[in-house]
């Protein structure tokens, strides 16, 4: 079992609403239409989510479209502000009580030094008109690197690792296939060796054979580099291949969580049961 001192990321009671809310939906037991308040139309995209990420594990987040997975990831990466909640990174040498409350400069520092992100939409993660090398250098510069030779070496190393032919490293990712763009995003996210990697639907929309390559790459990275990861997918089959533990989200809430094998063998919630039966 995990020890609590192995926790690298800890989230408590995290919520995100789009809209001001009203007296009705301020009450946690209010009945919403999916994630929307029937009175004020506020969207409760993420609601009271709590979890810990342990060192070296791959934690899965699975749920249907609109269940709040990307919103959760964007809050962890400070792309979106949390409405309420606590976010602790205990392994960070400057660990604060709640990094949602620190200055934007400190947030940028945490994001550049502690986190890597692979977006569902590669347009959000890459500058499509700049070369792969430049995209990676941008992340390295943001994390304090100034040595050009070292940065190009680092770019070569990781492009090689994700199987992007080095003769194409000065080409703009807009010329690349979807699978290649995702692999450049992974190379960029890993380039400064962040202890935590966030992956949002990294294989969605890819051909099955390409999907298998990217999944194999993710497993290899976890094995070789010991990076802790949160992997988001609407596809339980992908979660089954990658993740030690899994949380199931529905309408912004975590309805089930535990060891992936146990969830697959004995799903408790009706929604999880449907998900599991759909892949058998
Ligand atoms: N900027 C925004 N403004 C208003 N509502 C938003 C915004 N971003 C997301 N939402 C809403 O929040 C909810 C959760 O969206 P989110 O993108 O997190 O879902 P998801 O689980 O990632 O879905 P998918 O599997 O389709 O990627 C949805 O109802 C969505 O419409
Ligand atoms: Mg999403
Ligand atoms: Zn309301």
Short mmCIF file of C-alpha atoms and ligand atoms in Angstrom, two decimals:
data_model
loop_
_atom_site.label_atom_id
_atom_site.label_comp_id
_atom_site.label_asym_id
_atom_site.label_seq_id
_atom_site.Cartn_x
_atom_site.Cartn_y
_atom_site.Cartn_z
CA UNK A 1 0.00 0.00 0.00
CA UNK A 2 0.99 3.62 -0.41
CA UNK A 3 2.38 5.64 2.46
CA UNK A 4 0.91 9.09 2.93
CA UNK A 5 4.39 10.61 2.73
CA UNK A 6 4.53 9.43 -0.89
CA UNK A 7 1.83 11.90 -1.88
CA UNK A 8 3.08 14.27 -4.60
CA UNK A 9 -0.20 16.10 -5.24
CA UNK A 10 -3.20 16.46 -2.97
CA UNK A 11 -6.58 17.95 -3.84
CA UNK A 12 -9.38 18.66 -1.36
CA UNK A 13 -12.94 19.78 -2.07
CA UNK A 14 -12.12 21.28 -5.44
CA UNK A 15 -14.99 22.96 -7.27
CA UNK A 16 -15.38 25.04 -10.40
CA UNK A 17 -18.55 26.75 -11.42
CA UNK A 18 -19.23 28.80 -14.52
CA UNK A 19 -21.80 31.38 -13.42
CA UNK A 20 -22.56 33.10 -10.13
CA UNK A 21 -24.74 30.42 -8.57
CA UNK A 22 -27.91 31.13 -6.59
CA UNK A 23 -29.35 30.29 -3.20
CA UNK A 24 -30.74 27.05 -4.59
CA UNK A 25 -27.48 25.64 -6.00
CA UNK A 26 -25.30 26.91 -3.15
CA UNK A 27 -26.72 23.97 -1.21
CA UNK A 28 -24.63 20.87 -1.89
CA UNK A 29 -27.70 18.64 -1.97
CA UNK A 30 -29.43 20.73 -4.67
CA UNK A 31 -30.68 18.67 -7.59
CA UNK A 32 -29.04 19.81 -10.82
CA UNK A 33 -29.82 18.96 -14.43
CA UNK A 34 -26.62 17.05 -15.17
CA UNK A 35 -24.19 19.74 -13.98
CA UNK A 36 -26.44 22.77 -14.49
CA UNK A 37 -28.57 24.61 -11.97
CA UNK A 38 -32.19 24.65 -13.20
CA UNK A 39 -32.77 28.04 -11.56
CA UNK A 40 -29.75 30.16 -12.51
CA UNK A 41 -28.13 28.05 -15.29
CA UNK A 42 -24.79 28.07 -13.51
CA UNK A 43 -22.66 25.13 -14.68
CA UNK A 44 -21.09 23.21 -11.79
CA UNK A 45 -18.32 21.72 -13.92
CA UNK A 46 -16.33 20.24 -11.02
CA UNK A 47 -17.90 19.67 -7.62
CA UNK A 48 -16.16 18.78 -4.34
CA UNK A 49 -13.45 16.64 -5.88
CA UNK A 50 -10.76 15.28 -3.51
CA UNK A 51 -7.88 12.91 -4.27
CA UNK A 52 -4.19 12.22 -3.73
CA UNK A 53 -1.63 11.38 -6.40
CA UNK A 54 1.19 9.10 -5.20
CA UNK A 55 4.77 9.13 -6.36
CA UNK A 56 5.34 7.14 -9.55
CA UNK A 57 1.73 6.08 -10.06
CA UNK A 58 -0.60 6.65 -12.99
CA UNK A 59 -3.98 7.84 -11.76
CA UNK A 60 -6.84 7.57 -14.24
CA UNK A 61 -9.79 9.92 -14.56
CA UNK A 62 -12.62 8.49 -16.65
CA UNK A 63 -16.05 9.88 -17.43
CA UNK A 64 -18.38 10.86 -20.23
CA UNK A 65 -18.12 14.05 -22.26
CA UNK A 66 -18.88 17.07 -20.10
CA UNK A 67 -18.19 15.31 -16.80
CA UNK A 68 -15.51 17.88 -15.89
CA UNK A 69 -12.26 16.07 -16.68
CA UNK A 70 -10.58 18.82 -18.70
CA UNK A 71 -11.76 21.51 -16.30
CA UNK A 72 -10.15 19.55 -13.45
CA UNK A 73 -6.86 19.26 -15.37
CA UNK A 74 -6.86 22.94 -16.34
CA UNK A 75 -7.24 23.94 -12.69
CA UNK A 76 -4.31 21.70 -11.73
CA UNK A 77 -2.21 23.44 -14.38
CA UNK A 78 -3.49 26.92 -13.39
CA UNK A 79 -5.08 27.52 -16.80
CA UNK A 80 -8.36 27.99 -15.04
CA UNK A 81 -8.99 29.44 -11.63
CA UNK A 82 -10.62 27.19 -9.03
CA UNK A 83 -13.86 28.41 -7.44
CA UNK A 84 -13.02 26.74 -4.13
CA UNK A 85 -10.62 24.06 -2.97
CA UNK A 86 -7.15 23.21 -1.70
CA UNK A 87 -4.17 22.14 -3.81
CA UNK A 88 -0.99 20.95 -2.09
CA UNK A 89 2.28 19.81 -3.67
CA UNK A 90 4.07 18.28 -0.67
CA UNK A 91 7.26 17.36 -2.56
CA UNK A 92 7.86 20.94 -3.64
CA UNK A 93 10.76 22.33 -1.58
CA UNK A 94 8.72 25.51 -1.05
CA UNK A 95 5.50 23.63 -0.37
CA UNK A 96 2.67 26.01 0.49
CA UNK A 97 -0.55 25.17 2.30
CA UNK A 98 -2.62 25.86 -0.79
CA UNK A 99 -1.06 26.72 -4.12
CA UNK A 100 -4.39 28.01 -5.44
CA UNK A 101 -3.76 31.02 -3.20
CA UNK A 102 -0.18 31.91 -4.17
CA UNK A 103 0.84 34.77 -6.50
CA UNK A 104 0.52 34.31 -10.25
CA UNK A 105 4.30 34.53 -10.51
CA UNK A 106 4.69 31.62 -8.08
CA UNK A 107 1.99 29.68 -9.94
CA UNK A 108 3.96 30.12 -13.17
CA UNK A 109 7.04 28.86 -11.41
CA UNK A 110 5.24 25.77 -10.10
CA UNK A 111 3.75 25.10 -13.50
CA UNK A 112 7.14 25.44 -15.21
CA UNK A 113 9.14 23.43 -12.71
CA UNK A 114 6.77 20.87 -11.20
CA UNK A 115 4.24 20.13 -13.92
CA UNK A 116 4.00 19.00 -17.52
CA UNK A 117 0.74 19.16 -19.47
CA UNK A 118 -0.44 17.42 -22.59
CA UNK A 119 -3.67 19.04 -23.77
CA UNK A 120 -6.63 17.30 -25.37
CA UNK A 121 -6.31 19.88 -28.12
CA UNK A 122 -2.69 20.12 -29.41
CA UNK A 123 -3.36 23.72 -30.48
CA UNK A 124 -3.40 24.62 -26.78
CA UNK A 125 -0.10 22.91 -26.06
CA UNK A 126 1.98 23.82 -29.11
CA UNK A 127 2.70 26.86 -31.20
CA UNK A 128 1.83 25.25 -34.51
CA UNK A 129 3.91 27.62 -36.66
CA UNK A 130 7.14 27.18 -34.70
CA UNK A 131 9.42 24.17 -34.92
CA UNK A 132 9.32 21.32 -32.40
CA UNK A 133 12.72 22.42 -31.13
CA UNK A 134 11.46 25.96 -30.53
CA UNK A 135 8.36 24.64 -28.77
CA UNK A 136 10.52 22.60 -26.42
CA UNK A 137 13.01 25.43 -25.92
CA UNK A 138 10.12 27.68 -24.91
CA UNK A 139 9.27 25.37 -22.01
CA UNK A 140 12.95 25.12 -21.03
CA UNK A 141 13.41 28.90 -21.08
CA UNK A 142 10.28 29.29 -18.97
CA UNK A 143 11.83 26.96 -16.40
CA UNK A 144 15.01 29.04 -16.26
CA UNK A 145 17.26 27.44 -18.83
CA UNK A 146 19.50 29.78 -20.90
CA UNK A 147 22.05 27.45 -22.44
CA UNK A 148 21.23 27.03 -26.15
CA UNK A 149 23.43 23.96 -26.64
CA UNK A 150 21.88 22.23 -23.66
CA UNK A 151 18.38 23.11 -24.83
CA UNK A 152 18.86 21.67 -28.32
CA UNK A 153 20.43 18.54 -26.81
CA UNK A 154 17.43 18.20 -24.53
CA UNK A 155 15.04 18.69 -27.45
CA UNK A 156 16.87 16.02 -29.47
CA UNK A 157 16.80 13.63 -26.55
CA UNK A 158 13.06 13.88 -26.00
CA UNK A 159 12.05 14.06 -29.68
CA UNK A 160 14.05 10.90 -30.11
CA UNK A 161 12.33 9.35 -27.12
CA UNK A 162 8.89 10.00 -28.61
CA UNK A 163 10.04 8.78 -32.05
CA UNK A 164 9.95 12.05 -33.95
CA UNK A 165 12.63 11.72 -36.66
CA UNK A 166 15.30 14.30 -35.83
CA UNK A 167 15.53 15.39 -39.47
CA UNK A 168 12.03 16.84 -38.97
CA UNK A 169 12.79 18.69 -35.75
CA UNK A 170 12.88 22.13 -37.42
CA UNK A 171 9.52 21.55 -39.12
CA UNK A 172 6.38 23.22 -37.75
CA UNK A 173 3.98 20.81 -35.98
CA UNK A 174 1.11 22.07 -38.16
CA UNK A 175 2.60 19.81 -40.86
CA UNK A 176 2.51 16.81 -38.55
CA UNK A 177 -0.16 14.16 -38.12
CA UNK A 178 -2.31 14.22 -34.97
CA UNK A 179 -0.29 11.40 -33.44
CA UNK A 180 2.98 13.21 -34.09
CA UNK A 181 1.60 16.43 -32.61
CA UNK A 182 0.65 14.57 -29.45
CA UNK A 183 4.12 13.07 -29.28
CA UNK A 184 5.74 16.51 -29.64
CA UNK A 185 3.48 17.71 -26.83
CA UNK A 186 4.69 14.81 -24.67
CA UNK A 187 8.33 15.62 -25.50
CA UNK A 188 7.76 19.25 -24.56
CA UNK A 189 5.95 18.40 -21.34
CA UNK A 190 8.77 16.07 -20.26
CA UNK A 191 11.66 18.25 -21.38
CA UNK A 192 12.46 19.77 -17.99
CA UNK A 193 11.86 16.52 -16.10
CA UNK A 194 8.77 17.58 -14.17
CA UNK A 195 7.82 15.18 -11.36
CA UNK A 196 4.14 15.36 -12.37
CA UNK A 197 2.67 14.91 -15.83
CA UNK A 198 -0.95 15.72 -16.74
CA UNK A 199 -2.33 14.00 -19.85
CA UNK A 200 -5.77 14.92 -21.17
CA UNK A 201 -7.28 12.52 -23.79
CA UNK A 202 -3.86 12.14 -25.30
CA UNK A 203 -4.90 9.42 -27.75
CA UNK A 204 -8.42 10.55 -28.63
CA UNK A 205 -8.97 10.81 -32.36
CA UNK A 206 -5.86 8.80 -33.25
CA UNK A 207 -5.85 5.59 -35.29
CA UNK A 208 -5.79 2.46 -33.16
CA UNK A 209 -2.22 1.57 -34.16
CA UNK A 210 -0.98 5.09 -33.40
CA UNK A 211 -2.95 5.00 -30.15
CA UNK A 212 -1.11 1.83 -29.14
CA UNK A 213 2.25 3.51 -29.82
CA UNK A 214 1.41 6.54 -27.69
CA UNK A 215 0.11 4.34 -24.84
CA UNK A 216 3.26 2.23 -24.96
CA UNK A 217 5.32 5.44 -24.84
CA UNK A 218 3.45 6.66 -21.76
CA UNK A 219 4.04 3.37 -19.96
CA UNK A 220 7.71 3.45 -20.89
CA UNK A 221 8.08 7.01 -19.55
CA UNK A 222 6.49 6.01 -16.28
CA UNK A 223 8.76 2.97 -15.99
CA UNK A 224 12.00 4.74 -16.97
CA UNK A 225 11.51 8.17 -15.42
CA UNK A 226 9.24 7.38 -12.48
CA UNK A 227 7.03 10.37 -13.31
CA UNK A 228 3.69 10.55 -11.48
CA UNK A 229 0.84 11.00 -13.94
CA UNK A 230 -2.82 11.86 -14.13
CA UNK A 231 -4.33 10.38 -17.28
CA UNK A 232 -7.76 11.58 -18.40
CA UNK A 233 -9.85 9.61 -20.87
CA UNK A 234 -13.48 8.94 -21.67
CA UNK A 235 -12.32 5.46 -22.71
CA UNK A 236 -12.15 2.91 -19.92
CA UNK A 237 -10.12 0.55 -22.13
CA UNK A 238 -7.28 3.08 -22.18
CA UNK A 239 -7.53 3.64 -18.44
CA UNK A 240 -7.38 -0.13 -17.92
CA UNK A 241 -4.14 -0.34 -19.89
CA UNK A 242 -2.38 2.48 -18.08
CA UNK A 243 -3.69 3.22 -14.63
CA UNK A 244 -3.04 1.76 -11.19
CA UNK A 245 -5.92 3.65 -9.62
CA UNK A 246 -8.94 5.27 -11.19
CA UNK A 247 -11.56 7.89 -10.39
CA UNK A 248 -14.86 7.87 -12.23
CA UNK A 249 -16.45 11.27 -12.80
CA UNK A 250 -20.06 12.05 -13.62
CA UNK A 251 -21.55 15.54 -13.82
CA UNK A 252 -18.53 17.10 -12.12
CA UNK A 253 -18.36 14.71 -9.19
CA UNK A 254 -16.23 11.67 -8.40
CA UNK A 255 -18.77 8.86 -8.08
CA UNK A 256 -16.30 6.01 -7.64
CA UNK A 257 -12.58 5.61 -7.04
CA UNK A 258 -10.14 2.83 -6.22
CA UNK A 259 -7.75 0.27 -7.66
CA UNK A 260 -8.48 0.01 -11.40
CA UNK A 261 -8.73 -3.81 -11.34
CA UNK A 262 -11.20 -3.71 -8.48
CA UNK A 263 -13.37 -1.14 -10.22
CA UNK A 264 -13.36 -3.28 -13.35
CA UNK A 265 -14.20 -6.43 -11.43
CA UNK A 266 -16.80 -5.02 -9.11
CA UNK A 267 -18.12 -1.62 -10.17
CA UNK A 268 -20.39 -0.13 -7.52
CA UNK A 269 -22.12 2.79 -9.19
CA UNK A 270 -24.68 2.17 -11.92
CA UNK A 271 -22.86 4.48 -14.31
CA UNK A 272 -19.54 2.68 -13.74
CA UNK A 273 -21.30 -0.65 -14.31
CA UNK A 274 -22.46 0.56 -17.73
CA UNK A 275 -18.94 1.76 -18.55
CA UNK A 276 -17.41 -1.58 -17.55
CA UNK A 277 -19.97 -3.68 -19.44
CA UNK A 278 -19.42 -1.56 -22.53
CA UNK A 279 -15.79 -2.69 -22.81
CA UNK A 280 -16.30 -6.38 -21.98
N1 LIG B 1 -15.25 28.24 -20.22
C1 LIG B 1 -16.41 27.62 -19.94
N2 LIG B 1 -17.56 28.32 -19.77
C2 LIG B 1 -18.70 27.70 -19.47
N3 LIG B 1 -18.82 26.37 -19.32
C3 LIG B 1 -17.73 25.62 -19.48
C4 LIG B 1 -16.47 26.19 -19.82
N4 LIG B 1 -15.56 25.21 -19.91
C5 LIG B 1 -16.23 24.06 -19.66
N5 LIG B 1 -17.53 24.31 -19.40
C6 LIG B 1 -18.56 23.32 -19.06
O1 LIG B 1 -18.07 22.53 -18.01
C7 LIG B 1 -18.48 21.18 -18.15
C8 LIG B 1 -17.28 20.28 -18.12
O2 LIG B 1 -16.52 20.47 -19.31
P1 LIG B 1 -15.14 19.70 -19.54
O3 LIG B 1 -14.54 20.22 -20.79
O4 LIG B 1 -14.33 19.78 -18.31
O5 LIG B 1 -15.64 18.21 -19.75
P2 LIG B 1 -14.82 16.91 -20.20
O6 LIG B 1 -15.12 15.85 -19.20
O7 LIG B 1 -13.40 17.27 -20.40
O8 LIG B 1 -15.50 16.53 -21.59
P3 LIG B 1 -14.85 15.89 -22.93
O9 LIG B 1 -14.78 14.39 -22.67
O10 LIG B 1 -15.87 16.20 -23.99
O11 LIG B 1 -13.53 16.51 -23.17
C9 LIG B 1 -19.28 21.11 -19.44
O12 LIG B 1 -20.65 21.19 -19.11
C10 LIG B 1 -18.83 22.34 -20.19
O13 LIG B 1 -19.85 22.81 -21.03
MG1 LIG B 2 -12.10 17.15 -22.01
ZN1 LIG B 3 -28.28 28.18 -9.16
#
